[in-house]
mmCIF file of the C-alpha atoms, coordinates in Angstrom:
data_MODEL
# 
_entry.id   MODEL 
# 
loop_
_atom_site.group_PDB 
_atom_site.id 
_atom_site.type_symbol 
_atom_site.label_atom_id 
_atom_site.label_alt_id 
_atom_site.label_comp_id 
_atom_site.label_asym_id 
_atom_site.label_entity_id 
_atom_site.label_seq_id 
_atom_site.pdbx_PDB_ins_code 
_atom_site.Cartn_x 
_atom_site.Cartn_y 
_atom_site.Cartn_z 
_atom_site.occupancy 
_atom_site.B_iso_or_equiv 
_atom_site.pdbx_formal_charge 
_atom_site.auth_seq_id 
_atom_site.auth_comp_id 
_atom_site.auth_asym_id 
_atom_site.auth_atom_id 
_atom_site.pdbx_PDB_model_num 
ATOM 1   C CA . UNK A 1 1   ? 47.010 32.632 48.568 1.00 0.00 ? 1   UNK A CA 1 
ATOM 2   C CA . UNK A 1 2   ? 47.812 29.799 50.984 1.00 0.00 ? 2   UNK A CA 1 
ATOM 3   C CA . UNK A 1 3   ? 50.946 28.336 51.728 1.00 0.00 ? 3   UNK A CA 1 
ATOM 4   C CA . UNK A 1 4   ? 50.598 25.042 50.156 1.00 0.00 ? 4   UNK A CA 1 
ATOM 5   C CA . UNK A 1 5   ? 49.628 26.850 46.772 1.00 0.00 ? 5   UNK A CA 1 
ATOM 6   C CA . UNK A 1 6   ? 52.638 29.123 46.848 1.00 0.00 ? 6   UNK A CA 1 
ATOM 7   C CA . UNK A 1 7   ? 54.639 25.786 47.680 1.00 0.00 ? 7   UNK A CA 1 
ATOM 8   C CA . UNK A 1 8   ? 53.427 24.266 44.504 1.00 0.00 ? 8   UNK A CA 1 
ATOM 9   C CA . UNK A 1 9   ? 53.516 27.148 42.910 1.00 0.00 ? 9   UNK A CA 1 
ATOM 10  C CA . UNK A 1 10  ? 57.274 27.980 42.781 1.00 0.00 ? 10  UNK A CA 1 
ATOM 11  C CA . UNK A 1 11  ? 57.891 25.185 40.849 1.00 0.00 ? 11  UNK A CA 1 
ATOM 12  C CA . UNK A 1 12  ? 55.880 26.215 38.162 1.00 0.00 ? 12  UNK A CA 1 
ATOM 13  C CA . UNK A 1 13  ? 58.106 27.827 35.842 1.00 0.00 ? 13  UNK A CA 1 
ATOM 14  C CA . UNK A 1 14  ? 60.192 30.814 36.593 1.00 0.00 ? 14  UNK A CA 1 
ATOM 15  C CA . UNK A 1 15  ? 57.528 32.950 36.282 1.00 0.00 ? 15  UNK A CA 1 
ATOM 16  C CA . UNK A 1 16  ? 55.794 31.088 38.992 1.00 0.00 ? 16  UNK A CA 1 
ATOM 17  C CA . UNK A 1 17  ? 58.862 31.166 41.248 1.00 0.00 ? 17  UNK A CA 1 
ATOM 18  C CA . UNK A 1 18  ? 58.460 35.274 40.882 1.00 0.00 ? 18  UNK A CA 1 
ATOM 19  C CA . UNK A 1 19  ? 54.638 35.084 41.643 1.00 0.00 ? 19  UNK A CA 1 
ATOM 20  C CA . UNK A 1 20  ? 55.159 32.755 44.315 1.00 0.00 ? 20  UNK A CA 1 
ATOM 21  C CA . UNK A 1 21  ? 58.033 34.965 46.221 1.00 0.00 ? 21  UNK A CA 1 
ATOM 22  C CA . UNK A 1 22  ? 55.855 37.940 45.408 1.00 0.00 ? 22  UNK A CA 1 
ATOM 23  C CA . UNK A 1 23  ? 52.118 36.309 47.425 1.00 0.00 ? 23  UNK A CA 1 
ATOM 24  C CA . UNK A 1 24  ? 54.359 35.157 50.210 1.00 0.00 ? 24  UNK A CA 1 
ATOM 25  C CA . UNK A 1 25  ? 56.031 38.608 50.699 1.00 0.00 ? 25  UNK A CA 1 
ATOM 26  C CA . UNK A 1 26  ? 53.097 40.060 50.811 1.00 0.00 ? 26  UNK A CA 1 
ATOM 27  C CA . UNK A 1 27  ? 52.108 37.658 53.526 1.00 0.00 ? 27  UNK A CA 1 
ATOM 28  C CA . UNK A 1 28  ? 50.934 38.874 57.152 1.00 0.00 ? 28  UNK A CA 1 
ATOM 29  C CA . UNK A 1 29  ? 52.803 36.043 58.721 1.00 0.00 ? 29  UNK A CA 1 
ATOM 30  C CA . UNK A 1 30  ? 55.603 33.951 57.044 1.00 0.00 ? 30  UNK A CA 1 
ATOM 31  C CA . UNK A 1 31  ? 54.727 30.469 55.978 1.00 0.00 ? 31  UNK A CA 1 
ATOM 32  C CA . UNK A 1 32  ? 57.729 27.445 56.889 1.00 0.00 ? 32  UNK A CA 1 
ATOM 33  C CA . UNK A 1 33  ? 56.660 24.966 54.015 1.00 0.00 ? 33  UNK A CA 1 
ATOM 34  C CA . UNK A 1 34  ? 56.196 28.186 51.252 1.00 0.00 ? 34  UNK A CA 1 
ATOM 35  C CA . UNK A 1 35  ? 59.627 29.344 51.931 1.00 0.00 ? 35  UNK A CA 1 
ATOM 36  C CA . UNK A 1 36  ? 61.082 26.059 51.971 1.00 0.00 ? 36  UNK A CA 1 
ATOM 37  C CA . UNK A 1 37  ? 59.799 25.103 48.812 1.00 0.00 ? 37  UNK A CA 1 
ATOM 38  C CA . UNK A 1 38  ? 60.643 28.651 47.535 1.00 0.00 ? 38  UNK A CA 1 
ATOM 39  C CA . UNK A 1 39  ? 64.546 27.473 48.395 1.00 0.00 ? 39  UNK A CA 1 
ATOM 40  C CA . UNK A 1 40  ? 64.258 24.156 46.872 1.00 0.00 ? 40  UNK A CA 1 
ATOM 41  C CA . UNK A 1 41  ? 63.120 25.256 43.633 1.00 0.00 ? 41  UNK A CA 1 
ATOM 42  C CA . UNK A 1 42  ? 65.369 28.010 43.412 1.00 0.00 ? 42  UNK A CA 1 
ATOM 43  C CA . UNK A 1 43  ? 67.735 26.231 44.415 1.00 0.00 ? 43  UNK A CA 1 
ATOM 44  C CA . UNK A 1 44  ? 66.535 23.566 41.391 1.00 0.00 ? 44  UNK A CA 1 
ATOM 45  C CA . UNK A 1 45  ? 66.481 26.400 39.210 1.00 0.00 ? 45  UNK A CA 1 
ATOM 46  C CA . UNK A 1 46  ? 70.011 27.081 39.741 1.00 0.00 ? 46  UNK A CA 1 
ATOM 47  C CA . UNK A 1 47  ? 70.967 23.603 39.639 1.00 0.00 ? 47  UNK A CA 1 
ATOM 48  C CA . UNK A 1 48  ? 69.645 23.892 35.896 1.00 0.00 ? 48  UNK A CA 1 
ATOM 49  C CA . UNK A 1 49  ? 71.351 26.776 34.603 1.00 0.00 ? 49  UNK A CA 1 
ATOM 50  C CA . UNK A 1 50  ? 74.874 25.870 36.056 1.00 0.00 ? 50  UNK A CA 1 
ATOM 51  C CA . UNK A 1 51  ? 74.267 22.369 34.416 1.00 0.00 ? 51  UNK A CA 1 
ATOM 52  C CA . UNK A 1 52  ? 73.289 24.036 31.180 1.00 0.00 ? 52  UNK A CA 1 
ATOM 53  C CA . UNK A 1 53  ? 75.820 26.188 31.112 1.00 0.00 ? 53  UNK A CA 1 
ATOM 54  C CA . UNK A 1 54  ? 78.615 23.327 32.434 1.00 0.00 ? 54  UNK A CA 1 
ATOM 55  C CA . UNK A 1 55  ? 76.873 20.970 29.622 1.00 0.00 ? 55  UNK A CA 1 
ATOM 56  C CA . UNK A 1 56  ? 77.293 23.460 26.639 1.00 0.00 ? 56  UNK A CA 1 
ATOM 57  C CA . UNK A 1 57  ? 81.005 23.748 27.811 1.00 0.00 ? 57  UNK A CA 1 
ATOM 58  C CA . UNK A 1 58  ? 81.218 19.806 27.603 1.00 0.00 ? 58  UNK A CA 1 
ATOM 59  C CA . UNK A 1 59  ? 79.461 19.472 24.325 1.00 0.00 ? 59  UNK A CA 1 
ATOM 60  C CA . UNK A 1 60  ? 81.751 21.539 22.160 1.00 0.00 ? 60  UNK A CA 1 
ATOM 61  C CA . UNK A 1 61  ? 84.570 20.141 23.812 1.00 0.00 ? 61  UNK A CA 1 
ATOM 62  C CA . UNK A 1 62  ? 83.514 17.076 23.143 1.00 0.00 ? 62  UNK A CA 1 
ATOM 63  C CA . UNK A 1 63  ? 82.118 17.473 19.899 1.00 0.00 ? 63  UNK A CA 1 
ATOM 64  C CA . UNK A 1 64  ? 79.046 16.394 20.815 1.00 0.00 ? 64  UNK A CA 1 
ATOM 65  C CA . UNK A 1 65  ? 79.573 13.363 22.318 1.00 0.00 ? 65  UNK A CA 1 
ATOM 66  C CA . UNK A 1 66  ? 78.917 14.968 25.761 1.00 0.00 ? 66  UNK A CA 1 
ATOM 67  C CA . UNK A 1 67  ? 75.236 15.562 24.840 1.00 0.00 ? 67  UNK A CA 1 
ATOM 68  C CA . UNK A 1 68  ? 74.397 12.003 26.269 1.00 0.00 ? 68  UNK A CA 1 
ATOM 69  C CA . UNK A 1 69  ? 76.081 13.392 30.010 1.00 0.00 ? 69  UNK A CA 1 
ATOM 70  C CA . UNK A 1 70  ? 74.170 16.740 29.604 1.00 0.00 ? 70  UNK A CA 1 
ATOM 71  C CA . UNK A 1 71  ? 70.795 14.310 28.705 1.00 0.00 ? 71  UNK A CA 1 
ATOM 72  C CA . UNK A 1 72  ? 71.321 12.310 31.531 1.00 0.00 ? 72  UNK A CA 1 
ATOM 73  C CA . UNK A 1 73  ? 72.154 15.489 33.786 1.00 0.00 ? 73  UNK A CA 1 
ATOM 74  C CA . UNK A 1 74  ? 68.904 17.300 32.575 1.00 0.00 ? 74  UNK A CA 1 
ATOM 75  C CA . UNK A 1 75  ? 66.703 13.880 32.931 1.00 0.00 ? 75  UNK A CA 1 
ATOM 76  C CA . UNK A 1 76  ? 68.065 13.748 37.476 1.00 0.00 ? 76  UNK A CA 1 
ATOM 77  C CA . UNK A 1 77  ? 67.337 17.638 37.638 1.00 0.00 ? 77  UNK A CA 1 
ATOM 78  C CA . UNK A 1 78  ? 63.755 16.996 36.064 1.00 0.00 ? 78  UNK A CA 1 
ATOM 79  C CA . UNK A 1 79  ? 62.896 14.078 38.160 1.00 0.00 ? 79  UNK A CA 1 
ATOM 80  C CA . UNK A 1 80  ? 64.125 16.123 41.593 1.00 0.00 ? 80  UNK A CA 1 
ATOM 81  C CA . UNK A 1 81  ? 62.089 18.667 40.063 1.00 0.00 ? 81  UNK A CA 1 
ATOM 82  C CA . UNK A 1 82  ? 59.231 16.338 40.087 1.00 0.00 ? 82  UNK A CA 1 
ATOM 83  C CA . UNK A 1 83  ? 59.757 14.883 43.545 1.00 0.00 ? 83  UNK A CA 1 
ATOM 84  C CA . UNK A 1 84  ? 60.209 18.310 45.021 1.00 0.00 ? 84  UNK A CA 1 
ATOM 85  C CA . UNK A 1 85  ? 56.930 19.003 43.386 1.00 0.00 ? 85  UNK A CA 1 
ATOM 86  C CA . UNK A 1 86  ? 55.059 16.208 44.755 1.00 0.00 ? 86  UNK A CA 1 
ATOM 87  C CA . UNK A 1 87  ? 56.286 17.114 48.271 1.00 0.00 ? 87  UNK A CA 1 
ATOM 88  C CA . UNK A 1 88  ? 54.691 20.297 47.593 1.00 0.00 ? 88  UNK A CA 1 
ATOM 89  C CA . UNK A 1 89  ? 51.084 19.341 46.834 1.00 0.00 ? 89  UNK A CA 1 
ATOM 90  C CA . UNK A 1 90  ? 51.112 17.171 49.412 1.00 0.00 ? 90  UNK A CA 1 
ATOM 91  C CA . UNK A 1 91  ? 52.422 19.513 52.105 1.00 0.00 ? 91  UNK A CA 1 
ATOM 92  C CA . UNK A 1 92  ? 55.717 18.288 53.422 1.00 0.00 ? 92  UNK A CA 1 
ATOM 93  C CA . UNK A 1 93  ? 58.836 19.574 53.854 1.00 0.00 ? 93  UNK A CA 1 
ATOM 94  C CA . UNK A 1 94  ? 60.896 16.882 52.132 1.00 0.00 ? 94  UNK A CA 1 
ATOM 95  C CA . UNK A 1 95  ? 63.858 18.293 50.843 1.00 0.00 ? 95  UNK A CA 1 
ATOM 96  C CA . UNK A 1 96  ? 64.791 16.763 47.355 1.00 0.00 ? 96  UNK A CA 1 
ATOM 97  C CA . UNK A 1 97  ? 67.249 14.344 47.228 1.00 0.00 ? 97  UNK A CA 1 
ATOM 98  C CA . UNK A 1 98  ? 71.098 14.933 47.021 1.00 0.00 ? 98  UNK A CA 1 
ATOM 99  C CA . UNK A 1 99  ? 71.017 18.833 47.110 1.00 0.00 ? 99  UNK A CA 1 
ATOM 100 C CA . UNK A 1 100 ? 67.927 19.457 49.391 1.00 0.00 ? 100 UNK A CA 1 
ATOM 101 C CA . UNK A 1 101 ? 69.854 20.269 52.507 1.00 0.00 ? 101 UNK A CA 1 
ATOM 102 C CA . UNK A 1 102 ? 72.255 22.450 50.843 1.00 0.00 ? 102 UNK A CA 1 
ATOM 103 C CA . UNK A 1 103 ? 69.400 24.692 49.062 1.00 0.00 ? 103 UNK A CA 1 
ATOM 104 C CA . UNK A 1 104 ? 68.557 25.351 52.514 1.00 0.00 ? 104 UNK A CA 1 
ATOM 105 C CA . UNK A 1 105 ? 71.453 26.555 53.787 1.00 0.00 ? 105 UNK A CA 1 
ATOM 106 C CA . UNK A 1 106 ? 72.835 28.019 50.558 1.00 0.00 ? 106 UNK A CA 1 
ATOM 107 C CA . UNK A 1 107 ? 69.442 29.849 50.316 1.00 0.00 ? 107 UNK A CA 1 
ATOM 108 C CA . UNK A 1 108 ? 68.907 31.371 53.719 1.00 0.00 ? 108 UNK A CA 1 
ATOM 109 C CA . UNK A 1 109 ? 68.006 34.971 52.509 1.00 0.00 ? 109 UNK A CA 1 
ATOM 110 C CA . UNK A 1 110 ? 64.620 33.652 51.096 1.00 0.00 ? 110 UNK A CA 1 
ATOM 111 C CA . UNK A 1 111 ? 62.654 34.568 53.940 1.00 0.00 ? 111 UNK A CA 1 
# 
């Protein structure tokens, strides 16, 4: 598996995030654009479940009312998702906006 399909790849689902990690570990030399894009969707990933968890919080404190702020959180994580993914397929590494940089230093022990 190239790099540019495990790029693509890890933002697949979770369970392309573990097949992903798993081709480029079992790569002869290390790939720059698969493990960045291994960082930024992990780090994407992260982003979701901490926002899930924070938005569950918020919406029975709320009463529900804080559904619309967990919408609206879950519609920017999807469209980073998407722009992350399109930087993928075509090859670059363009971190996504916002959080980008910080996956890759928060995520340094993806290797």
């Amino acid at each position: 598996m190239d790099a540019k399909t495990i790029a693509w790849l890890s933002y697949i689902t979770i369970i392309g995030w573990i097949v992903a990690i798993v081709q480029h570990s079992n790569m002869p030399q290390k790939s720059s654009l698969a493990v960045f894009h291994l960082r930024q969707s992990f780090g994407l990933l992260i982003t979701w479940i901490a926002c899930y968890i924070v938005g569950i919080i918020l919406v029975i404190a709320t009463l529900g009312i804080g559904s619309i702020f967990l919408w609206i959180l879950y519609l920017a994580i999807f469209v980073l998702w998407i722009l992350g993914l399109i930087s993928a397929i075509n090859g670059e590494e363009k971190p996504v906006p916002v959080l980008g940089d910080l996956y890759q230093k928060w995520f340094t022990f993806i290797k």
